[in-house]
PDB file of C-alpha atoms in Angstrom:
ATOM      1  CA  MET A   7       0.000   0.000   0.000  1.00 55.00           C
ATOM      2  CA  SER A   8       1.408   3.399  -0.967  1.00 68.00           C
ATOM      3  CA  LYS A   9       1.837   6.328   1.398  1.00 79.00           C
ATOM      4  CA  THR A  10      -0.187   9.468   0.870  1.00 82.00           C
ATOM      5  CA  THR A  11       1.795  12.300  -0.619  1.00 89.00           C
ATOM      6  CA  PRO A  12       1.597  15.902   0.649  1.00 90.00           C
ATOM      7  CA  GLU A  13      -0.301  16.801  -2.545  1.00 91.00           C
ATOM      8  CA  ASP A  14      -2.926  14.128  -1.783  1.00 88.00           C
ATOM      9  CA  GLN A  15      -3.300  15.415   1.762  1.00 89.00           C
ATOM     10  CA  ASP A  16      -3.781  19.012   0.517  1.00 90.00           C
ATOM     11  CA  LEU A  17      -6.336  17.845  -2.042  1.00 89.00           C
ATOM     12  CA  PHE A  18      -8.245  15.967   0.680  1.00 87.00           C
ATOM     13  CA  ARG A  19      -8.234  18.999   3.012  1.00 88.00           C
ATOM     14  CA  GLN A  20      -9.564  21.215   0.197  1.00 90.00           C
ATOM     15  CA  ALA A  21     -12.332  18.734  -0.603  1.00 88.00           C
ATOM     16  CA  MET A  22     -13.349  18.539   3.061  1.00 87.00           C
ATOM     17  CA  SER A  23     -13.018  22.254   3.873  1.00 88.00           C
ATOM     18  CA  ASP A  24     -16.769  22.943   3.832  1.00 88.00           C
ATOM     19  CA  VAL A  25     -17.753  19.753   5.679  1.00 84.00           C
ATOM     20  CA  THR A  26     -19.075  20.080   9.253  1.00 82.00           C
ATOM     21  CA  PRO A  27     -18.268  17.173  11.587  1.00 77.00           C
ATOM     22  CA  LEU A  28     -21.209  15.350  13.175  1.00 76.00           C
ATOM     23  CA  GLN A  29     -21.881  15.997  16.833  1.00 73.00           C
ATOM     24  CA  ALA A  30     -20.922  13.113  19.101  1.00 66.00           C
ATOM     25  CA  LYS A  31     -24.118  11.720  20.606  1.00 65.00           C
ATOM     26  CA  THR A  32     -24.740   8.686  22.670  1.00 63.00           C
ATOM     27  CA  PRO A  33     -25.671   5.936  20.250  1.00 61.00           C
ATOM     28  CA  ARG A  34     -29.339   5.057  20.164  1.00 59.00           C
ATOM     29  CA  LEU A  35     -30.081   1.401  20.549  1.00 57.00           C
ATOM     30  CA  SER A  36     -32.177  -0.080  17.828  1.00 58.00           C
ATOM     31  CA  GLN A  37     -35.310  -2.005  18.721  1.00 58.00           C
ATOM     32  CA  GLU A  38     -33.613  -5.184  17.568  1.00 60.00           C
ATOM     33  CA  SER A  39     -30.673  -4.820  19.959  1.00 65.00           C
ATOM     34  CA  THR A  40     -33.096  -3.968  22.781  1.00 64.00           C
ATOM     35  CA  ARG A  41     -35.071  -7.131  22.025  1.00 65.00           C
ATOM     36  CA  THR A  42     -31.830  -9.111  21.941  1.00 70.00           C
ATOM     37  CA  ARG A  43     -30.835  -7.769  25.368  1.00 72.00           C
ATOM     38  CA  GLN A  44     -34.299  -8.589  26.724  1.00 68.00           C
ATOM     39  CA  ALA A  45     -34.060 -12.126  25.322  1.00 66.00           C
ATOM     40  CA  GLN A  46     -30.625 -12.562  26.873  1.00 69.00           C
ATOM     41  CA  ALA A  47     -31.942 -11.324  30.230  1.00 68.00           C
ATOM     42  CA  ALA A  48     -34.838 -13.786  30.001  1.00 64.00           C
ATOM     43  CA  LYS A  49     -32.369 -16.596  29.284  1.00 61.00           C
ATOM     44  CA  ARG A  50     -30.264 -15.585  32.296  1.00 64.00           C
ATOM     45  CA  ARG A  51     -33.367 -15.622  34.525  1.00 65.00           C
ATOM     46  CA  ALA A  52     -34.380 -19.050  33.193  1.00 60.00           C
ATOM     47  CA  PHE A  53     -30.830 -20.303  33.769  1.00 57.00           C
ATOM     48  CA  GLN A  54     -30.971 -19.073  37.379  1.00 62.00           C
ATOM     49  CA  ARG A  55     -34.317 -20.844  37.877  1.00 57.00           C
ATOM     50  CA  LEU A  56     -32.734 -24.071  36.610  1.00 55.00           C
ATOM     51  CA  ARG A  57     -29.971 -23.771  39.201  1.00 56.00           C
ATOM     52  CA  GLN A  58     -32.355 -23.265  42.136  1.00 54.00           C
ATOM     53  CA  PRO A  59     -32.051 -26.313  44.370  1.00 48.00           C
ATOM     54  CA  VAL A  60     -35.021 -28.547  44.887  1.00 42.00           C
ATOM     55  CA  GLN A  61     -36.247 -28.878  48.464  1.00 41.00           C
ATOM     56  CA  ASN A  62     -35.045 -32.175  49.794  1.00 37.00           C
ATOM     57  CA  ASP A  63     -38.397 -33.388  51.060  1.00 36.00           C
ATOM     58  CA  ALA A  64     -38.750 -37.167  50.989  1.00 33.00           C
ATOM     59  CA  SER A  65     -42.463 -36.905  50.200  1.00 32.00           C
ATOM     60  CA  GLU A  66     -41.668 -34.866  47.069  1.00 34.00           C
ATOM     61  CA  PHE A  67     -39.294 -37.453  45.633  1.00 32.00           C
ATOM     62  CA  ASP A  68     -39.937 -40.971  44.485  1.00 35.00           C
ATOM     63  CA  PHE A  69     -36.512 -42.557  44.173  1.00 33.00           C
ATOM     64  CA  ASP A  70     -35.979 -45.707  42.221  1.00 37.00           C
ATOM     65  CA  GLN A  71     -35.378 -48.644  44.568  1.00 32.00           C
ATOM     66  CA  SER A  72     -31.748 -48.858  43.479  1.00 35.00           C
ATOM     67  CA  GLY A  73     -31.129 -45.485  45.151  1.00 37.00           C
ATOM     68  CA  LEU A  74     -28.745 -44.481  42.365  1.00 37.00           C
ATOM     69  CA  ALA A  75     -30.173 -40.985  42.152  1.00 45.00           C
ATOM     70  CA  SER A  76     -28.481 -40.152  45.442  1.00 52.00           C
ATOM     71  CA  THR A  77     -25.200 -38.266  45.659  1.00 66.00           C
ATOM     72  CA  GLN A  78     -23.214 -41.484  46.056  1.00 82.00           C
ATOM     73  CA  PRO A  79     -20.707 -41.968  43.216  1.00 89.00           C
ATOM     74  CA  VAL A  80     -21.737 -44.533  40.625  1.00 90.00           C
ATOM     75  CA  SER A  81     -19.550 -46.909  38.642  1.00 89.00           C
ATOM     76  CA  GLN A  82     -19.260 -47.411  34.893  1.00 89.00           C
ATOM     77  CA  HIS A  83     -21.679 -50.331  34.945  1.00 90.00           C
ATOM     78  CA  ALA A  84     -24.347 -48.749  37.148  1.00 91.00           C
ATOM     79  CA  SER A  85     -27.754 -47.999  35.704  1.00 95.00           C
ATOM     80  CA  LEU A  86     -29.062 -44.508  36.503  1.00 95.00           C
ATOM     81  CA  ALA A  87     -32.677 -43.894  37.524  1.00 95.00           C
ATOM     82  CA  PHE A  88     -34.502 -40.954  39.107  1.00 96.00           C
ATOM     83  CA  LYS A  89     -38.099 -39.751  39.136  1.00 94.00           C
ATOM     84  CA  ARG A  90     -40.164 -37.180  40.965  1.00 92.00           C
ATOM     85  CA  ALA A  91     -43.562 -37.854  42.514  1.00 87.00           C
ATOM     86  CA  PRO A  92     -45.669 -36.365  39.675  1.00 86.00           C
ATOM     87  CA  CYS A  93     -44.173 -38.896  37.219  1.00 91.00           C
ATOM     88  CA  ASP A  94     -46.923 -41.443  36.635  1.00 92.00           C
ATOM     89  CA  PRO A  95     -46.076 -45.159  36.259  1.00 94.00           C
ATOM     90  CA  LYS A  96     -47.050 -45.231  32.566  1.00 96.00           C
ATOM     91  CA  THR A  97     -44.683 -42.346  31.728  1.00 95.00           C
ATOM     92  CA  TRP A  98     -41.899 -43.925  33.801  1.00 96.00           C
ATOM     93  CA  LYS A  99     -42.300 -47.267  32.016  1.00 96.00           C
ATOM     94  CA  LYS A 100     -42.281 -45.643  28.554  1.00 97.00           C
ATOM     95  CA  LEU A 101     -39.201 -43.605  29.506  1.00 96.00           C
ATOM     96  CA  LYS A 102     -37.268 -46.701  30.632  1.00 96.00           C
ATOM     97  CA  GLN A 103     -38.255 -48.543  27.446  1.00 96.00           C
ATOM     98  CA  GLY A 104     -37.101 -45.633  25.279  1.00 96.00           C
ATOM     99  CA  ARG A 105     -40.538 -45.282  23.691  1.00 96.00           C
ATOM    100  CA  PHE A 106     -40.626 -41.463  23.731  1.00 96.00           C
ATOM    101  CA  PRO A 107     -39.144 -39.877  20.595  1.00 96.00           C
ATOM    102  CA  VAL A 108     -35.946 -38.002  21.465  1.00 96.00           C
ATOM    103  CA  GLU A 109     -36.323 -34.307  20.634  1.00 95.00           C
ATOM    104  CA  THR A 110     -32.832 -33.109  21.611  1.00 95.00           C
ATOM    105  CA  THR A 111     -29.513 -34.925  21.983  1.00 96.00           C
ATOM    106  CA  LEU A 112     -26.502 -33.635  23.913  1.00 97.00           C
ATOM    107  CA  ASP A 113     -23.137 -35.404  23.605  1.00 96.00           C
ATOM    108  CA  LEU A 114     -20.737 -34.634  26.462  1.00 96.00           C
ATOM    109  CA  HIS A 115     -17.767 -36.617  25.098  1.00 94.00           C
ATOM    110  CA  GLY A 116     -14.523 -34.654  25.306  1.00 91.00           C
ATOM    111  CA  MET A 117     -15.848 -32.042  27.731  1.00 93.00           C
ATOM    112  CA  THR A 118     -14.484 -31.213  31.143  1.00 93.00           C
ATOM    113  CA  VAL A 119     -16.841 -31.476  34.117  1.00 93.00           C
ATOM    114  CA  ALA A 120     -17.296 -27.685  34.164  1.00 94.00           C
ATOM    115  CA  GLN A 121     -17.988 -27.546  30.420  1.00 95.00           C
ATOM    116  CA  ALA A 122     -20.410 -30.464  30.677  1.00 95.00           C
ATOM    117  CA  GLU A 123     -22.315 -28.816  33.530  1.00 94.00           C
ATOM    118  CA  GLN A 124     -22.752 -25.627  31.510  1.00 95.00           C
ATOM    119  CA  ALA A 125     -23.758 -27.623  28.419  1.00 95.00           C
ATOM    120  CA  ILE A 126     -26.379 -29.602  30.362  1.00 96.00           C
ATOM    121  CA  LEU A 127     -27.920 -26.495  31.890  1.00 95.00           C
ATOM    122  CA  GLN A 128     -27.935 -24.712  28.526  1.00 95.00           C
ATOM    123  CA  CYS A 129     -29.509 -27.760  26.873  1.00 95.00           C
ATOM    124  CA  LEU A 130     -32.250 -27.874  29.528  1.00 95.00           C
ATOM    125  CA  GLN A 131     -32.859 -24.156  29.121  1.00 93.00           C
ATOM    126  CA  ASP A 132     -33.091 -24.444  25.327  1.00 94.00           C
ATOM    127  CA  ALA A 133     -35.374 -27.480  25.529  1.00 94.00           C
ATOM    128  CA  LEU A 134     -37.738 -25.629  27.856  1.00 94.00           C
ATOM    129  CA  ALA A 135     -37.722 -22.587  25.578  1.00 92.00           C
ATOM    130  CA  HIS A 136     -38.673 -24.822  22.629  1.00 94.00           C
ATOM    131  CA  ARG A 137     -41.196 -26.792  24.726  1.00 95.00           C
ATOM    132  CA  GLU A 138     -39.330 -30.072  24.236  1.00 95.00           C
ATOM    133  CA  LYS A 139     -39.940 -32.807  26.790  1.00 96.00           C
ATOM    134  CA  GLN A 140     -37.615 -35.642  25.795  1.00 97.00           C
ATOM    135  CA  LEU A 141     -33.822 -35.393  25.807  1.00 97.00           C
ATOM    136  CA  LEU A 142     -30.982 -37.835  25.356  1.00 97.00           C
ATOM    137  CA  ILE A 143     -27.774 -36.908  27.179  1.00 98.00           C
ATOM    138  CA  ILE A 144     -24.741 -38.961  26.181  1.00 97.00           C
ATOM    139  CA  HIS A 145     -22.215 -38.893  29.024  1.00 96.00           C
ATOM    140  CA  GLY A 146     -20.121 -41.879  27.993  1.00 94.00           C
ATOM    141  CA  LYS A 147     -19.202 -44.935  30.007  1.00 91.00           C
ATOM    142  CA  GLY A 148     -15.984 -43.528  31.401  1.00 88.00           C
ATOM    143  CA  TYR A 149     -13.696 -46.423  30.523  1.00 85.00           C
ATOM    144  CA  ASN A 150     -10.641 -44.221  31.143  1.00 83.00           C
ATOM    145  CA  ALA A 151     -11.910 -43.069  34.538  1.00 80.00           C
ATOM    146  CA  GLU A 152      -9.860 -43.586  37.655  1.00 76.00           C
ATOM    147  CA  ASP A 153     -11.300 -46.065  40.175  1.00 80.00           C
ATOM    148  CA  ASN A 154     -14.163 -46.958  37.769  1.00 77.00           C
ATOM    149  CA  LEU A 155     -15.906 -43.691  38.717  1.00 88.00           C
ATOM    150  CA  PRO A 156     -16.789 -41.881  35.478  1.00 93.00           C
ATOM    151  CA  LYS A 157     -16.824 -38.132  36.102  1.00 94.00           C
ATOM    152  CA  LEU A 158     -19.424 -37.124  33.508  1.00 95.00           C
ATOM    153  CA  LYS A 159     -21.809 -39.934  34.427  1.00 95.00           C
ATOM    154  CA  ASN A 160     -21.611 -38.892  38.072  1.00 94.00           C
ATOM    155  CA  LEU A 161     -22.105 -35.246  37.118  1.00 95.00           C
ATOM    156  CA  VAL A 162     -25.306 -36.126  35.237  1.00 96.00           C
ATOM    157  CA  ASN A 163     -26.515 -38.253  38.154  1.00 95.00           C
ATOM    158  CA  GLN A 164     -25.901 -35.470  40.677  1.00 94.00           C
ATOM    159  CA  LEU A 165     -26.912 -32.429  38.594  1.00 95.00           C
ATOM    160  CA  LEU A 166     -30.201 -33.504  37.012  1.00 95.00           C
ATOM    161  CA  PRO A 167     -32.076 -34.124  40.303  1.00 94.00           C
ATOM    162  CA  THR A 168     -31.274 -30.549  41.383  1.00 92.00           C
ATOM    163  CA  CYS A 169     -33.044 -29.092  38.329  1.00 92.00           C
ATOM    164  CA  PRO A 170     -36.779 -28.652  39.036  1.00 92.00           C
ATOM    165  CA  PRO A 171     -37.886 -29.066  35.385  1.00 94.00           C
ATOM    166  CA  VAL A 172     -36.439 -32.605  35.309  1.00 96.00           C
ATOM    167  CA  LEU A 173     -39.343 -34.963  35.911  1.00 96.00           C
ATOM    168  CA  ALA A 174     -37.342 -38.174  35.492  1.00 97.00           C
ATOM    169  CA  PHE A 175     -34.233 -39.674  33.936  1.00 98.00           C
ATOM    170  CA  CYS A 176     -32.895 -43.182  33.447  1.00 97.00           C
ATOM    171  CA  SER A 177     -30.174 -45.027  31.576  1.00 97.00           C
ATOM    172  CA  ALA A 178     -30.964 -45.403  27.895  1.00 97.00           C
ATOM    173  CA  GLN A 179     -31.660 -48.503  25.846  1.00 97.00           C
ATOM    174  CA  PRO A 180     -28.630 -50.082  24.110  1.00 96.00           C
ATOM    175  CA  LYS A 181     -29.695 -48.612  20.734  1.00 96.00           C
ATOM    176  CA  ASP A 182     -29.345 -45.112  22.248  1.00 96.00           C
ATOM    177  CA  GLY A 183     -26.102 -45.623  24.157  1.00 95.00           C
ATOM    178  CA  GLY A 184     -27.124 -47.906  27.021  1.00 95.00           C
ATOM    179  CA  LEU A 185     -25.261 -47.198  30.252  1.00 95.00           C
ATOM    180  CA  GLY A 186     -23.358 -44.384  28.520  1.00 95.00           C
ATOM    181  CA  SER A 187     -26.409 -42.152  28.145  1.00 97.00           C
ATOM    182  CA  VAL A 188     -29.655 -41.175  29.839  1.00 98.00           C
ATOM    183  CA  TYR A 189     -33.165 -40.360  28.720  1.00 98.00           C
ATOM    184  CA  VAL A 190     -34.390 -37.183  30.408  1.00 98.00           C
ATOM    185  CA  ARG A 191     -38.081 -36.304  30.693  1.00 97.00           C
ATOM    186  CA  LEU A 192     -38.922 -32.649  31.385  1.00 96.00           C
ATOM    187  CA  ARG A 193     -42.123 -31.212  32.743  1.00 93.00           C
ATOM    188  CA  LEU A 194     -43.434 -28.138  31.003  1.00 86.00           C
ATOM    189  CA  ASP A 195     -45.214 -25.884  33.476  1.00 76.00           C
TER     190      ASP A 195
END
């Protein structure tokens, strides 16, 4: 790129001699950017609602007999199961059989625990926004985990019960990942 010569600079100054600079004003936000900010604020509020802990009232929960929905670490070969009281037996049975069509899939392979937690919460938030009830979360079996305690599987098992929109979750059928993934049923209030 060539440098401007003094003649070019003089020519530019002459051409701009009768031009008045615009006054500096605070930029006005367009309606679109205002709507975008409002949508982002609504997402943040929904995200905060997802993170609100559920009251630990035994009458409110209906744990599977295996007790795997507790905070105890689970192994690679453990089957995950959790349901809340409003989950009727017919829905629970269909969920365990994988008979609900999966509307959203989230694959956590290759993520750190922190990344996976954010991805799960974002996925739940997006599913609720799109009124989707059935998710498939693939956490993997954790074959490379130390002490046979897969980190992502345990994260899923500990995080999902704390999210009020989660009605139930259980390990998936082999065709959908088996013990390396879970079906998640959401309630839309």
